Coordinates of C-alpha atoms in Angstrom, one line a residue:
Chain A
X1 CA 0.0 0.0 0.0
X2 CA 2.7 2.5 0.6
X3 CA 3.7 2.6 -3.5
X4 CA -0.1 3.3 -4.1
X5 CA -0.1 6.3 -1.5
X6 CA 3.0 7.9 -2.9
X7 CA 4.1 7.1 -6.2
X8 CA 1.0 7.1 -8.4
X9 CA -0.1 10.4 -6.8
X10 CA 3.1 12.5 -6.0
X11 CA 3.4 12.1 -9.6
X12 CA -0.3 13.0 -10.1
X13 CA 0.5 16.4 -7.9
X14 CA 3.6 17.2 -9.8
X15 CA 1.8 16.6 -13.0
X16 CA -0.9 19.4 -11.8
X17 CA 2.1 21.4 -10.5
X18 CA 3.4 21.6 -14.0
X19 CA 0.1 23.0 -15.4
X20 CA -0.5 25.7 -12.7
X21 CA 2.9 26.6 -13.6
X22 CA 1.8 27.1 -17.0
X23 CA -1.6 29.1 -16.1
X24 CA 1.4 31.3 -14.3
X25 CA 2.9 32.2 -17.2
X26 CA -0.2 32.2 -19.2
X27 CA -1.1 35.5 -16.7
X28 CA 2.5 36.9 -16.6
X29 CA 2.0 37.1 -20.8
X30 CA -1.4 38.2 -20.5
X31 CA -0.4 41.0 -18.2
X32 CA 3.0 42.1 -19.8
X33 CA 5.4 41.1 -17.1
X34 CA 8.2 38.4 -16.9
X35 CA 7.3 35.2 -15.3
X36 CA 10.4 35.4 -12.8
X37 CA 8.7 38.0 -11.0
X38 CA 6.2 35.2 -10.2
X39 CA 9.6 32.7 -9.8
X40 CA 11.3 34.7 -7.2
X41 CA 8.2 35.7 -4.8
X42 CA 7.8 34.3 -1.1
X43 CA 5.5 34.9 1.0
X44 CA 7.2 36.4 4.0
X45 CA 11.0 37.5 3.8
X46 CA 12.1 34.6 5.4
X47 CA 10.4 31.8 3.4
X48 CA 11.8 30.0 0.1
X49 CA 10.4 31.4 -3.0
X50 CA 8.7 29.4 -5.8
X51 CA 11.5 28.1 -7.5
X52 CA 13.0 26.4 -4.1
X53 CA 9.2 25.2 -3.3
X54 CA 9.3 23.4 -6.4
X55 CA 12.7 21.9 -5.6
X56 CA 11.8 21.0 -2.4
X57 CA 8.4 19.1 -3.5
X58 CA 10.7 17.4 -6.2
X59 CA 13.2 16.3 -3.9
X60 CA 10.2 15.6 -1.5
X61 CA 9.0 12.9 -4.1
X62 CA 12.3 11.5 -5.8
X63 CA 13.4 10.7 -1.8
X64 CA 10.9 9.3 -0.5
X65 CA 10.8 6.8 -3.4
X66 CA 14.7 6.5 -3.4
X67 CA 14.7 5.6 0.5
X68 CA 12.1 3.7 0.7
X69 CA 12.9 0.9 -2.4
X70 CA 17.2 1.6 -1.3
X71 CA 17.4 2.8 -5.3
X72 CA 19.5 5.5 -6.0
X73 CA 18.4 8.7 -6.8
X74 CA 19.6 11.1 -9.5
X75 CA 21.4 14.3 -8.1
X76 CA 20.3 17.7 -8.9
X77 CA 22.1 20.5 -7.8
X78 CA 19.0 22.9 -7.6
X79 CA 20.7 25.1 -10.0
X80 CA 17.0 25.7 -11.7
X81 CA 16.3 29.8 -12.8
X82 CA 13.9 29.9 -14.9
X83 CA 10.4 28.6 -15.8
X84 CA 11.6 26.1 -18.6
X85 CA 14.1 24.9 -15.6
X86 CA 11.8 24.0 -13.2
X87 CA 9.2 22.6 -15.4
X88 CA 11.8 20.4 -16.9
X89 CA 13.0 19.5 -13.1
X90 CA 9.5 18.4 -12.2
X91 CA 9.5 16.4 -15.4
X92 CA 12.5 14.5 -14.7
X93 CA 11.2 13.7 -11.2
X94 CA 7.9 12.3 -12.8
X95 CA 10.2 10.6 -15.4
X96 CA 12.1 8.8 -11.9
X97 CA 9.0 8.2 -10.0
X98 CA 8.1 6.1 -13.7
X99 CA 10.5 3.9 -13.5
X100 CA 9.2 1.9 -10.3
X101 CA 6.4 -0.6 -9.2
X102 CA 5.0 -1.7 -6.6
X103 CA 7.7 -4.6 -6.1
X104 CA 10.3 -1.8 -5.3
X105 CA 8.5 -1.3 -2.2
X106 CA 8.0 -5.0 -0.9
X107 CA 9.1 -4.3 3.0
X108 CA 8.9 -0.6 2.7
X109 CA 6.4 -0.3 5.7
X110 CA 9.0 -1.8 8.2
X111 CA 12.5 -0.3 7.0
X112 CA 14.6 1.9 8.9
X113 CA 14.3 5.5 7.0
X114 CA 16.9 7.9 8.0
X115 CA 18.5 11.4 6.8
X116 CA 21.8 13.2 8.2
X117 CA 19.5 16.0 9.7
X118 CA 17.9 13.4 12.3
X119 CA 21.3 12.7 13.5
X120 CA 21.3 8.8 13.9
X121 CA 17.4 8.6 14.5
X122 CA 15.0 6.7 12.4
X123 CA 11.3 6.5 11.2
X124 CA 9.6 3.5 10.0
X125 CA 9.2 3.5 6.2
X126 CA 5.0 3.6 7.1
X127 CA 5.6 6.2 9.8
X128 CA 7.7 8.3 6.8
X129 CA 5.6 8.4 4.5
X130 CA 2.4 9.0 6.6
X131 CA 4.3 12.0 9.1
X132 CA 6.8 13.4 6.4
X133 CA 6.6 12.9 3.1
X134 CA 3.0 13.2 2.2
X135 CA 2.4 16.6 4.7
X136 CA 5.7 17.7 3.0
X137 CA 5.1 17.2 -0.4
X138 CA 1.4 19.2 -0.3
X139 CA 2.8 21.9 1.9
X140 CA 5.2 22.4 -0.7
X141 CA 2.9 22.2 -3.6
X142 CA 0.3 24.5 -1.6
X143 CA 3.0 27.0 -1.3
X144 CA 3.5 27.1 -4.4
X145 CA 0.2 27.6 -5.5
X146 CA -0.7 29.9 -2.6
X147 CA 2.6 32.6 -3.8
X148 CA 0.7 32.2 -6.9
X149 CA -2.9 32.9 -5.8
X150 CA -1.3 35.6 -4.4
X151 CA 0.2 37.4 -7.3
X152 CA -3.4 37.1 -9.1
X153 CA -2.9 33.9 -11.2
X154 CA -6.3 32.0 -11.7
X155 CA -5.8 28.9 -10.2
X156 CA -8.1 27.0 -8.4
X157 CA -8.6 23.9 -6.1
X158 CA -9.5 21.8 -9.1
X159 CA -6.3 22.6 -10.4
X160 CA -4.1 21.2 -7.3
X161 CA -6.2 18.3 -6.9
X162 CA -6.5 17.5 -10.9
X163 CA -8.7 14.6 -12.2
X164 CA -10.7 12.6 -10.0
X165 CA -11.4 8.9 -11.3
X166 CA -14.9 9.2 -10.6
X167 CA -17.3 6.5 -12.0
X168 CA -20.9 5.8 -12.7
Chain B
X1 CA -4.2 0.8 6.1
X2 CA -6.8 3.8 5.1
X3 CA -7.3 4.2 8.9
X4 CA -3.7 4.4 9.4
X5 CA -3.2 7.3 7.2
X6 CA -6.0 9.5 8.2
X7 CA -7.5 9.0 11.4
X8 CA -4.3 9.5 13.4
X9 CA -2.4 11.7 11.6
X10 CA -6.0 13.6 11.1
X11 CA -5.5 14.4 14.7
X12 CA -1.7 15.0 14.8
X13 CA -2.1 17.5 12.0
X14 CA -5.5 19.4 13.4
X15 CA -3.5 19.3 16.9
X16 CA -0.6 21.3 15.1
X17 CA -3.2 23.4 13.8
X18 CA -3.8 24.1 16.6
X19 CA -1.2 25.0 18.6
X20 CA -0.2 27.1 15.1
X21 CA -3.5 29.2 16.1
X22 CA -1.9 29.6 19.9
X23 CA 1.3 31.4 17.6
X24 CA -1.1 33.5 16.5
X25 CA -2.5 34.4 19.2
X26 CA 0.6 34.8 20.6
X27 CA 1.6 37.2 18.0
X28 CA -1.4 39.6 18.0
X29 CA -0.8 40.4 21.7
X30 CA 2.8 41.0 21.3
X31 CA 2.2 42.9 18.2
X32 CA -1.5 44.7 20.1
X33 CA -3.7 43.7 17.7
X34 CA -6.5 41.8 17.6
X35 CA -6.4 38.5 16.2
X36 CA -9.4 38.7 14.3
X37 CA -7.5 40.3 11.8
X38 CA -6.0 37.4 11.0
X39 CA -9.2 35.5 11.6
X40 CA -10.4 37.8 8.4
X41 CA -7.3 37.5 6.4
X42 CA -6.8 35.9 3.4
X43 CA -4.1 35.3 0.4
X44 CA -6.3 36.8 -2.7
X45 CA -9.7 38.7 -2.7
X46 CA -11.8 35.6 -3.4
X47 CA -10.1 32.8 -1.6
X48 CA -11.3 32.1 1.7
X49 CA -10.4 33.4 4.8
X50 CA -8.6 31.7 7.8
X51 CA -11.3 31.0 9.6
X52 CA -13.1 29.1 6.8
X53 CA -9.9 27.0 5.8
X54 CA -10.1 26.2 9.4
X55 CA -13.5 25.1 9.0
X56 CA -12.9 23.3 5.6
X57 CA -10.3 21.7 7.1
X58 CA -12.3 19.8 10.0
X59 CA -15.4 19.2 7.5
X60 CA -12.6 17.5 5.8
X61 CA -11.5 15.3 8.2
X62 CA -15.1 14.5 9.9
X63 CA -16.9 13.7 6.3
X64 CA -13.9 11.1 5.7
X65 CA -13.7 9.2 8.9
X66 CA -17.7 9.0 8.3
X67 CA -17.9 8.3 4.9
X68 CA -15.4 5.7 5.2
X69 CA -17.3 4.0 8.6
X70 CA -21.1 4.5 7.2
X71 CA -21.2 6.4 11.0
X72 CA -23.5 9.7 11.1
X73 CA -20.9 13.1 11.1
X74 CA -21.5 15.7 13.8
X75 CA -23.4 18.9 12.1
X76 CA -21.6 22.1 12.1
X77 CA -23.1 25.2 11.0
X78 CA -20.1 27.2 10.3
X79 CA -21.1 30.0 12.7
X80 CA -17.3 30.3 14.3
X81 CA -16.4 33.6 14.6
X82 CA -13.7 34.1 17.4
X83 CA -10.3 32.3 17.8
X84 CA -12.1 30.3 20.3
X85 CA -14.5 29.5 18.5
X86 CA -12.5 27.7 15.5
X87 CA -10.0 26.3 18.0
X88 CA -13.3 24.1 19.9
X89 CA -14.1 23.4 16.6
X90 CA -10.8 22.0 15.6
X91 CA -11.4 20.0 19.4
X92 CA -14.6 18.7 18.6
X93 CA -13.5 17.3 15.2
X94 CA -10.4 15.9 17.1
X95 CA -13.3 14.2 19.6
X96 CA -14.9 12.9 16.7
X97 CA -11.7 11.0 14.9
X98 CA -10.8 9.7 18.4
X99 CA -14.4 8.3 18.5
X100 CA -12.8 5.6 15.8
X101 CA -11.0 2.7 15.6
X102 CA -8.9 0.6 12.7
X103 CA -12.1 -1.9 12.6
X104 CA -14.5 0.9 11.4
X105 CA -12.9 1.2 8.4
X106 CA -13.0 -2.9 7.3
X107 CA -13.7 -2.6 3.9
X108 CA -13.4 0.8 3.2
X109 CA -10.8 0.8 0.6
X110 CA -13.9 -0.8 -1.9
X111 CA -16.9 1.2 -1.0
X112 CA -18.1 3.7 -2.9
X113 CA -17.8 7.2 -2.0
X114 CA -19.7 9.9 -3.1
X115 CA -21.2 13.6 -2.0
X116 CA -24.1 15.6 -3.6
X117 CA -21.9 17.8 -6.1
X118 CA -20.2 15.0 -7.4
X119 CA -23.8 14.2 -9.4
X120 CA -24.2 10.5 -8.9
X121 CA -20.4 9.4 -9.3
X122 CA -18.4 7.9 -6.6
X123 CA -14.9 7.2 -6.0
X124 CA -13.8 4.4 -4.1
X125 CA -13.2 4.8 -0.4
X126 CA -9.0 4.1 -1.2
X127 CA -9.1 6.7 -4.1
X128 CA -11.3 9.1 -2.1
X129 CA -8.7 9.2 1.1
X130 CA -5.6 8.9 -1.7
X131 CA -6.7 11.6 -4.1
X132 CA -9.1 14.1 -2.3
X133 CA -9.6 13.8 1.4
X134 CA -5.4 13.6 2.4
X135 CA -4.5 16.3 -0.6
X136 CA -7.6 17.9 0.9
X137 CA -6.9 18.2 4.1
X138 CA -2.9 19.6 3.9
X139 CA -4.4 21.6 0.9
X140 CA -6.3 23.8 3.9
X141 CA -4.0 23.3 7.0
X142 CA -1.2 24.8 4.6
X143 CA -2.8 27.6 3.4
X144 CA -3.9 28.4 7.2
X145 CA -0.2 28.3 7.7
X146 CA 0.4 30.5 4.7
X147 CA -1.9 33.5 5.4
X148 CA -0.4 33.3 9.3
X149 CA 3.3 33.3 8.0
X150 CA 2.4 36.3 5.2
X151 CA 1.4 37.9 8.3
X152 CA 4.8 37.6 10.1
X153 CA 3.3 35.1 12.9
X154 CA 6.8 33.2 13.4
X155 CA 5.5 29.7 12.7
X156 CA 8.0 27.2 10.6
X157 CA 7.8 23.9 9.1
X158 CA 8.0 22.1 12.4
X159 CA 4.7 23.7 13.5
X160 CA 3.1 22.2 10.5
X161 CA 4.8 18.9 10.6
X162 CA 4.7 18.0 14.4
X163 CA 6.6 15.8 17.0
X164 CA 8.2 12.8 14.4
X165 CA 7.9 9.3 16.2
X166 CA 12.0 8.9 16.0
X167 CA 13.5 6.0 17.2
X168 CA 17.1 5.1 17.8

């Protein structure tokens, strides 16, 4: 179960990240002004901007499914600028998530998950991806949306949550 | 599983919501001024204010622990209007979720889902938690966060993610 709560929709999210990127620069051509006004905002002084919120919900994704199946994960060295940049980041993140299945997570739920910032501690694979991953990847995805909501872009909760599979 | 990734960590999160409102709080009597100001406040002229994605937030919570049990949901007619107010809300919803167990949800992850704006269609009760109620739900905490943060209410990541079960 832990593959069918992360990878099919972390790639889902980033999929309807990479469209309300495009209504973002959609309105910054509309209203004349360049889209790295939109790339460069925060919130508060003291917050990331766009560009590192997309980052982080990239690397947010790619690590939890790199931890969790012990498969490496490709570097990036978060050297993204510009729209094209992070559009193309988010697609080579979708383009990783691809390449597993649910096998890759066969005794996921009861691994050791660990990072250098938790100095030596450990979560349970289940306990990661229910406390961590998940809340981090939509805060980071939310932020992102929200600097955009912000600035005036027309995005709206349809367009974070994207298709439902609804049936008759 | 679907109890396992949203009853408790339903609570943990609306608990750190929470105690993110107590910041707040916090903040406005430091700063002297009342919190309803940030009670009102909002991102963009036609998004909601804070004290409706508070609300949002528990509905969404409730409406999936009951959807997924068959078990009648507490009515709430929105009236909050104080900081107190939306915090006993927040505690009632929290009463609610702990009101269920992991046996309430046997055979949730097949049953068919549905509300009165979704026309008829349903969703089953594992795409339902997967796709709408946990994007949902971090969806409205988040942006919570966000409008307190855009405020300068020093609140961080920590806030929103909560005490992490480490283990050594």
């Amino acid at each position: 179960m832990l593959y069918d709560i992360t990878v099919p929709q972390f790639t889902k999210m980033l999929h309807n990240l990479k469209l309300i990127l495009d209504k973002a620069e959609v309105f910054s051509a509309d209203k004349k002004f360049e889209v790295d006004v939109l790339l460069n905002d925060r919130l508060a002084p003291n917050m990331f901007n766009l560009v590192r919120q997309v980052q982080i919900a990239c690397d947010t994704a790619k690590l939890c499914a790199s931890r969790l199946s012990g498969k490496d994960a490709p570097v990036n060295d978060d050297s993204e600028k510009t729209l094209a940049d992070i559009k193309s980041r988010i697609q080579q993140t979708i383009g990783y998530l691809e390449t597993f299945s649910a096998k890759d997570f066969e005794g996921a739920e009861t691994k050791h998950i660990s990072q250098p910032r938790w100095e030596g501690k450990y979560l349970t694979g289940k306990e990661y991806v229910i406390e961590h991953a998940l809340p981090n990847l939509y805060f980071h995805i939310t932020t992102t949306y929200a600097i955009l909501r912000h600035n005036g872009v027309e995005v709206g909760k349809k367009d974070y949550l994207g298709e439902m599979p609804y049936k008759k």
